[in-house]
Amino acid sequence: MIFYFSGTGNTKWAAARLAAATHEDLISIAPYMRADDSSHNIAEPFILKENERLGFVFPVHGWRVPRLVREFIRKMKITSDATTEGNKKMVRKHPFAYCVCTAGDSIGLTIENLNDTIALNASLQALGITEVSASYSLIMPESYVGLPFMDVDPKEREVRKKSKSAQELAVICEEIFDRKEGVNRLVKGPIPWFFTKVVGGFFENVLITDKRFHVEKDKCVKCGICANVCPVGDIKGGHGEYPEWLHHKDCLTCFTCYHHCPHHAIEFGNQTQKKGQYFYK
C-alpha cells in the first residue's frame, strides 16, 4: 500500500514506479483531505494485506513533510488483515514501512518530521510501526517559485535531474521490493535543523497562503485547468469562469495552479512575474 501526495507530478511519477515494482496499491492522499469530496472517508480504516509494504511518498515543503500529509497520517486508521488461529491472532513481524520524498534541492530533517508524525498515530503503533524502516530522497526539477531568488530549473538541468533520479529510483524500487531495512539515502543539506526548524517554520506560518494568488484577466481564457488541478479544492471556477481562491486555509502553496496555467495568467504577488513554469511530463 502506497500513500502519496503530488502537486506538479514529480512525486506521482515516483509513486507510480514504486507501485509497478511492488505490485501494491497506489492511494492518493489529497481526496481524503478534501471537504468537498464525500466519496473518500478517512474515518474508515485502511486494510494492510498480509506481507504488504507500507509506503509514504511525498514532496518536501519547506524542509518538512507537507502539512496535508502530516494531517492525513495523524488521522488515518490502518489495520492488518492478519489471519487467526481459533481466537488467537498469529504473531508476525511488523510491516515494512518506508518513505520516498522528492525535493528540488535538500530535505533537512524531513524524515525526522515524518517519524514524529507517525508516533502520533495509535493504529500505526499497534501494528508495530514507530518509524519508517527505510527512507530515500530524490532530487527532482525545482517547482517552488514563491521567493525572489527561486525559480524553475533551466531545461538542461531539468533533464539531468530527471535522468539521474530515474536511475536512483530503479535502485530504490529494488531495495524496497526486497524490504531492505536501515537504509537512509538522503540529501539533508547543510545545517538541516536550521532549515527544518527555523526556515521551515517561516514557510508554514508566512509563505503558505493563497492570499497572494491572483489571475491576470487579460491573459486568462477561463479554461478551468487551475481549478481542476488544485489538489485541495481551494479554487472556485471552471470552463467559462475566472478562478477564485477560496481562502479556506487548506492551500499548500504548491503552485500546481500556477504551473499548469497554459497562458501564465496566474501570479503569486509579484514574485512569479517572468518566472518559468514546470510540471512533470
Short mmCIF file of C-alpha atoms in Angstrom, two decimals:
data_model
loop_
_atom_site.label_atom_id
_atom_site.label_comp_id
_atom_site.label_asym_id
_atom_site.label_seq_id
_atom_site.Cartn_x
_atom_site.Cartn_y
_atom_site.Cartn_z
CA MET A 1 0.00 0.00 0.00
CA ILE A 2 1.49 3.31 -1.12
CA PHE A 3 0.07 6.61 0.10
CA TYR A 4 1.21 9.57 -1.98
CA PHE A 5 0.65 13.27 -2.47
CA SER A 6 1.74 15.14 -5.57
CA GLY A 7 1.22 18.62 -6.93
CA THR A 8 3.33 19.19 -10.01
CA GLY A 9 3.74 15.49 -10.76
CA ASN A 10 7.29 14.66 -9.61
CA THR A 11 6.04 12.57 -6.72
CA LYS A 12 3.22 10.94 -8.69
CA TRP A 13 5.81 9.68 -11.19
CA ALA A 14 7.94 8.19 -8.40
CA ALA A 15 4.95 6.66 -6.62
CA ALA A 16 3.66 5.07 -9.83
CA ARG A 17 7.06 3.49 -10.47
CA LEU A 18 7.10 2.09 -6.92
CA ALA A 19 3.59 0.70 -7.31
CA ALA A 20 4.58 -1.03 -10.54
CA ALA A 21 7.71 -2.51 -8.92
CA THR A 22 5.99 -3.77 -5.75
CA HIS A 23 2.61 -4.65 -7.32
CA GLU A 24 0.90 -2.80 -4.48
CA ASP A 25 -2.00 -0.35 -4.36
CA LEU A 26 -1.41 3.33 -5.03
CA ILE A 27 -3.60 5.67 -2.97
CA SER A 28 -3.72 9.45 -3.41
CA ILE A 29 -3.90 11.27 -0.08
CA ALA A 30 -5.45 14.53 -1.30
CA PRO A 31 -9.03 13.28 -1.91
CA TYR A 32 -9.25 12.06 1.69
CA MET A 33 -8.43 15.54 2.98
CA ARG A 34 -10.87 17.48 0.79
CA ALA A 35 -14.05 18.65 2.47
CA ASP A 36 -15.83 18.69 -0.90
CA ASP A 37 -15.17 15.00 -1.66
CA SER A 38 -17.66 12.81 0.18
CA SER A 39 -16.62 9.70 -1.76
CA HIS A 40 -13.43 9.35 0.31
CA ASN A 41 -13.78 8.74 4.05
CA ILE A 42 -10.66 8.91 6.18
CA ALA A 43 -12.62 7.56 9.17
CA GLU A 44 -12.81 4.14 7.51
CA PRO A 45 -9.69 2.05 8.27
CA PHE A 46 -7.31 1.02 5.51
CA ILE A 47 -6.58 -2.70 5.46
CA LEU A 48 -2.95 -3.69 5.11
CA LYS A 49 -2.74 -7.09 3.44
CA GLU A 50 -0.53 -9.88 4.72
CA ASN A 51 3.14 -9.17 3.87
CA GLU A 52 2.18 -5.88 2.19
CA ARG A 53 4.63 -2.99 2.46
CA LEU A 54 3.52 0.44 3.68
CA GLY A 55 4.92 3.42 1.78
CA PHE A 56 4.63 7.18 2.13
CA VAL A 57 5.68 9.17 -0.94
CA PHE A 58 5.50 12.96 -0.92
CA PRO A 59 7.28 16.18 -1.90
CA VAL A 60 9.24 18.22 0.64
CA HIS A 61 7.61 21.54 1.54
CA GLY A 62 9.84 23.97 3.39
CA TRP A 63 12.21 21.18 4.50
CA ARG A 64 9.25 19.40 6.13
CA VAL A 65 6.55 16.87 5.35
CA PRO A 66 3.67 18.81 3.73
CA ARG A 67 1.03 19.83 6.24
CA LEU A 68 -1.69 17.91 4.37
CA VAL A 69 0.37 14.69 4.55
CA ARG A 70 1.09 15.14 8.25
CA GLU A 71 -2.59 15.69 8.99
CA PHE A 72 -3.53 12.60 6.97
CA ILE A 73 -1.02 10.39 8.80
CA ARG A 74 -2.20 11.65 12.20
CA LYS A 75 -5.87 10.97 11.35
CA MET A 76 -5.66 7.81 9.27
CA LYS A 77 -6.67 4.43 10.68
CA ILE A 78 -4.99 1.29 9.44
CA THR A 79 -5.37 -2.34 10.43
CA SER A 80 -3.80 -5.61 9.34
CA ASP A 81 -5.71 -8.50 7.83
CA ALA A 82 -3.62 -10.95 9.86
CA THR A 83 -5.15 -14.39 9.87
CA THR A 84 -6.19 -16.01 13.12
CA GLU A 85 -5.96 -19.50 14.56
CA GLY A 86 -9.08 -20.01 16.59
CA ASN A 87 -9.29 -16.99 18.87
CA LYS A 88 -5.56 -16.42 18.85
CA LYS A 89 -4.05 -13.92 16.46
CA MET A 90 -0.97 -15.13 14.65
CA VAL A 91 2.12 -13.15 15.58
CA ARG A 92 4.05 -11.60 12.70
CA LYS A 93 6.88 -9.17 12.33
CA HIS A 94 5.80 -5.55 11.98
CA PRO A 95 5.11 -4.43 8.40
CA PHE A 96 7.93 -2.96 6.34
CA ALA A 97 7.35 0.80 6.25
CA TYR A 98 9.31 3.19 4.05
CA CYS A 99 9.19 6.67 2.58
CA VAL A 100 10.44 8.33 -0.57
CA CYS A 101 10.40 12.12 -0.71
CA THR A 102 11.09 14.40 -3.66
CA ALA A 103 12.76 17.79 -3.46
CA GLY A 104 14.33 20.38 -5.71
CA ASP A 105 17.43 20.57 -3.54
CA SER A 106 17.80 19.32 0.07
CA ILE A 107 15.34 17.90 2.60
CA GLY A 108 16.71 18.91 6.00
CA LEU A 109 15.11 16.90 8.82
CA THR A 110 12.05 15.88 6.80
CA ILE A 111 12.34 12.20 7.80
CA GLU A 112 12.57 13.09 11.48
CA ASN A 113 9.47 15.24 10.95
CA LEU A 114 7.73 12.22 9.38
CA ASN A 115 8.70 9.87 12.20
CA ASP A 116 7.43 12.36 14.78
CA THR A 117 4.09 12.34 12.97
CA ILE A 118 3.95 8.53 12.76
CA ALA A 119 4.48 8.39 16.53
CA LEU A 120 1.17 10.26 16.99
CA ASN A 121 -0.90 7.58 15.23
CA ALA A 122 -2.16 4.87 17.56
CA SER A 123 -3.13 2.44 14.79
CA LEU A 124 0.37 2.54 13.30
CA GLN A 125 1.84 1.96 16.75
CA ALA A 126 -0.49 -1.03 17.19
CA LEU A 127 0.99 -2.55 14.04
CA GLY A 128 4.49 -2.07 15.44
CA ILE A 129 5.30 0.83 13.13
CA THR A 130 7.04 3.51 15.17
CA GLU A 131 9.11 4.92 12.32
CA VAL A 132 9.97 4.14 8.72
CA SER A 133 12.40 1.28 8.20
CA ALA A 134 13.95 2.84 5.09
CA SER A 135 13.96 6.38 3.73
CA TYR A 136 15.06 7.96 0.48
CA SER A 137 15.14 11.38 -1.14
CA LEU A 138 15.05 12.07 -4.87
CA ILE A 139 16.28 15.36 -6.25
CA MET A 140 13.80 16.41 -8.92
CA PRO A 141 13.26 19.53 -11.04
CA GLU A 142 12.51 22.62 -8.96
CA SER A 143 8.94 23.90 -8.82
CA TYR A 144 8.92 26.37 -5.91
CA VAL A 145 8.81 29.93 -7.21
CA GLY A 146 7.45 31.82 -4.21
CA LEU A 147 10.60 33.71 -3.27
CA PRO A 148 12.56 36.27 -5.34
CA PHE A 149 15.67 34.09 -5.66
CA MET A 150 13.84 30.85 -6.51
CA ASP A 151 12.78 29.75 -9.99
CA VAL A 152 12.34 26.57 -12.01
CA ASP A 153 15.47 24.85 -13.26
CA PRO A 154 16.86 25.61 -16.71
CA LYS A 155 15.83 22.95 -19.22
CA GLU A 156 19.27 21.32 -19.31
CA ARG A 157 19.34 20.92 -15.53
CA GLU A 158 15.76 19.63 -15.52
CA VAL A 159 16.73 16.90 -17.99
CA ARG A 160 19.82 15.96 -15.96
CA LYS A 161 17.83 15.73 -12.74
CA LYS A 162 15.17 13.53 -14.34
CA SER A 163 17.77 11.20 -15.80
CA LYS A 164 19.69 10.84 -12.55
CA SER A 165 16.56 10.39 -10.44
CA ALA A 166 15.28 7.68 -12.80
CA GLN A 167 18.50 5.71 -12.24
CA GLU A 168 18.29 6.21 -8.47
CA LEU A 169 14.62 5.25 -8.38
CA ALA A 170 15.36 1.97 -10.14
CA VAL A 171 17.70 1.05 -7.27
CA ILE A 172 15.20 2.28 -4.68
CA CYS A 173 12.49 0.09 -6.19
CA GLU A 174 14.73 -2.97 -5.93
CA GLU A 175 15.62 -2.27 -2.30
CA ILE A 176 12.01 -1.63 -1.31
CA PHE A 177 10.87 -4.76 -3.13
CA ASP A 178 13.48 -6.70 -1.14
CA ARG A 179 12.40 -4.94 2.10
CA LYS A 180 15.90 -3.68 2.79
CA GLU A 181 15.82 -2.12 6.24
CA GLY A 182 18.06 0.52 7.76
CA VAL A 183 18.62 2.42 4.51
CA ASN A 184 18.66 6.22 4.82
CA ARG A 185 19.79 7.59 1.47
CA LEU A 186 19.03 11.26 1.97
CA VAL A 187 20.26 14.65 0.79
CA LYS A 188 19.80 16.59 4.03
CA GLY A 189 21.90 19.58 3.01
CA PRO A 190 23.83 21.96 5.31
CA ILE A 191 22.59 22.75 8.86
CA PRO A 192 19.42 20.68 8.38
CA TRP A 193 18.00 21.55 11.81
CA PHE A 194 18.07 25.27 10.95
CA PHE A 195 16.26 24.85 7.65
CA THR A 196 13.59 22.49 9.05
CA LYS A 197 13.01 24.15 12.42
CA VAL A 198 13.58 27.84 11.65
CA VAL A 199 13.17 28.38 7.91
CA GLY A 200 10.51 25.65 7.72
CA GLY A 201 8.53 27.41 10.44
CA PHE A 202 8.67 30.66 8.44
CA PHE A 203 7.44 28.80 5.35
CA GLU A 204 4.47 27.32 7.18
CA ASN A 205 3.48 30.42 9.11
CA VAL A 206 4.09 33.09 6.46
CA LEU A 207 4.61 31.74 2.95
CA ILE A 208 1.95 29.03 2.83
CA THR A 209 -1.08 31.09 1.83
CA ASP A 210 -3.43 31.53 -1.09
CA LYS A 211 -3.91 35.26 -0.41
CA ARG A 212 -1.16 36.26 -2.83
CA PHE A 213 -2.52 34.29 -5.77
CA HIS A 214 -4.39 36.28 -8.38
CA VAL A 215 -5.32 35.97 -12.04
CA GLU A 216 -4.30 38.32 -14.82
CA LYS A 217 -7.69 38.59 -16.53
CA ASP A 218 -6.24 39.88 -19.79
CA LYS A 219 -4.33 36.58 -20.12
CA CYS A 220 -6.91 34.18 -18.64
CA VAL A 221 -9.03 32.24 -21.15
CA LYS A 222 -11.31 30.75 -18.46
CA CYS A 223 -10.26 27.19 -19.28
CA GLY A 224 -10.75 25.90 -15.73
CA ILE A 225 -7.49 23.95 -15.63
CA CYS A 226 -6.27 25.63 -12.44
CA ALA A 227 -9.42 24.69 -10.51
CA ASN A 228 -9.29 21.13 -11.82
CA VAL A 229 -5.66 20.50 -10.84
CA CYS A 230 -5.75 22.09 -7.36
CA PRO A 231 -5.16 19.09 -5.05
CA VAL A 232 -7.08 20.60 -2.12
CA GLY A 233 -10.02 22.15 -3.98
CA ASP A 234 -9.12 25.71 -3.00
CA ILE A 235 -10.07 27.27 -6.34
CA LYS A 236 -13.61 28.00 -7.40
CA GLY A 237 -14.10 28.13 -11.15
CA GLY A 238 -14.28 26.09 -14.28
CA HIS A 239 -14.74 26.42 -18.00
CA GLY A 240 -16.06 29.91 -18.70
CA GLU A 241 -15.20 31.33 -15.27
CA TYR A 242 -12.32 33.25 -13.80
CA PRO A 243 -10.63 31.37 -10.93
CA GLU A 244 -11.33 32.48 -7.39
CA TRP A 245 -9.27 31.31 -4.41
CA LEU A 246 -11.49 30.27 -1.51
CA HIS A 247 -9.19 31.12 1.42
CA HIS A 248 -10.29 28.05 3.39
CA LYS A 249 -6.77 27.57 4.82
CA ASP A 250 -6.13 24.29 3.00
CA CYS A 251 -3.89 25.83 0.35
CA LEU A 252 -0.40 24.33 0.39
CA THR A 253 1.13 26.94 -1.92
CA CYS A 254 2.30 24.03 -4.05
CA PHE A 255 1.98 26.21 -7.19
CA THR A 256 0.19 23.47 -9.09
CA CYS A 257 -2.33 26.02 -10.38
CA TYR A 258 0.44 28.40 -11.44
CA HIS A 259 2.49 25.77 -13.27
CA HIS A 260 -0.45 24.23 -15.15
CA CYS A 261 -1.88 27.52 -16.47
CA PRO A 262 -1.32 27.36 -20.24
CA HIS A 263 -1.21 31.15 -20.59
CA HIS A 264 0.82 32.05 -17.47
CA ALA A 265 -2.20 34.03 -16.23
CA ILE A 266 -1.76 33.15 -12.55
CA GLU A 267 0.69 35.08 -10.39
CA PHE A 268 1.76 34.91 -6.75
CA GLY A 269 2.08 38.52 -5.63
CA ASN A 270 4.86 39.94 -7.75
CA GLN A 271 7.20 37.02 -7.04
CA THR A 272 6.36 34.97 -10.11
CA GLN A 273 6.47 37.58 -12.84
CA LYS A 274 8.76 36.48 -15.67
CA LYS A 275 9.48 33.17 -13.95
CA GLY A 276 9.21 29.77 -15.57
CA GLN A 277 6.67 27.00 -15.23
CA TYR A 278 7.15 23.30 -14.66
CA PHE A 279 5.15 20.13 -14.17
CA TYR A 280 6.28 16.57 -14.78
CA LYS A 281 5.81 15.34 -18.35
#
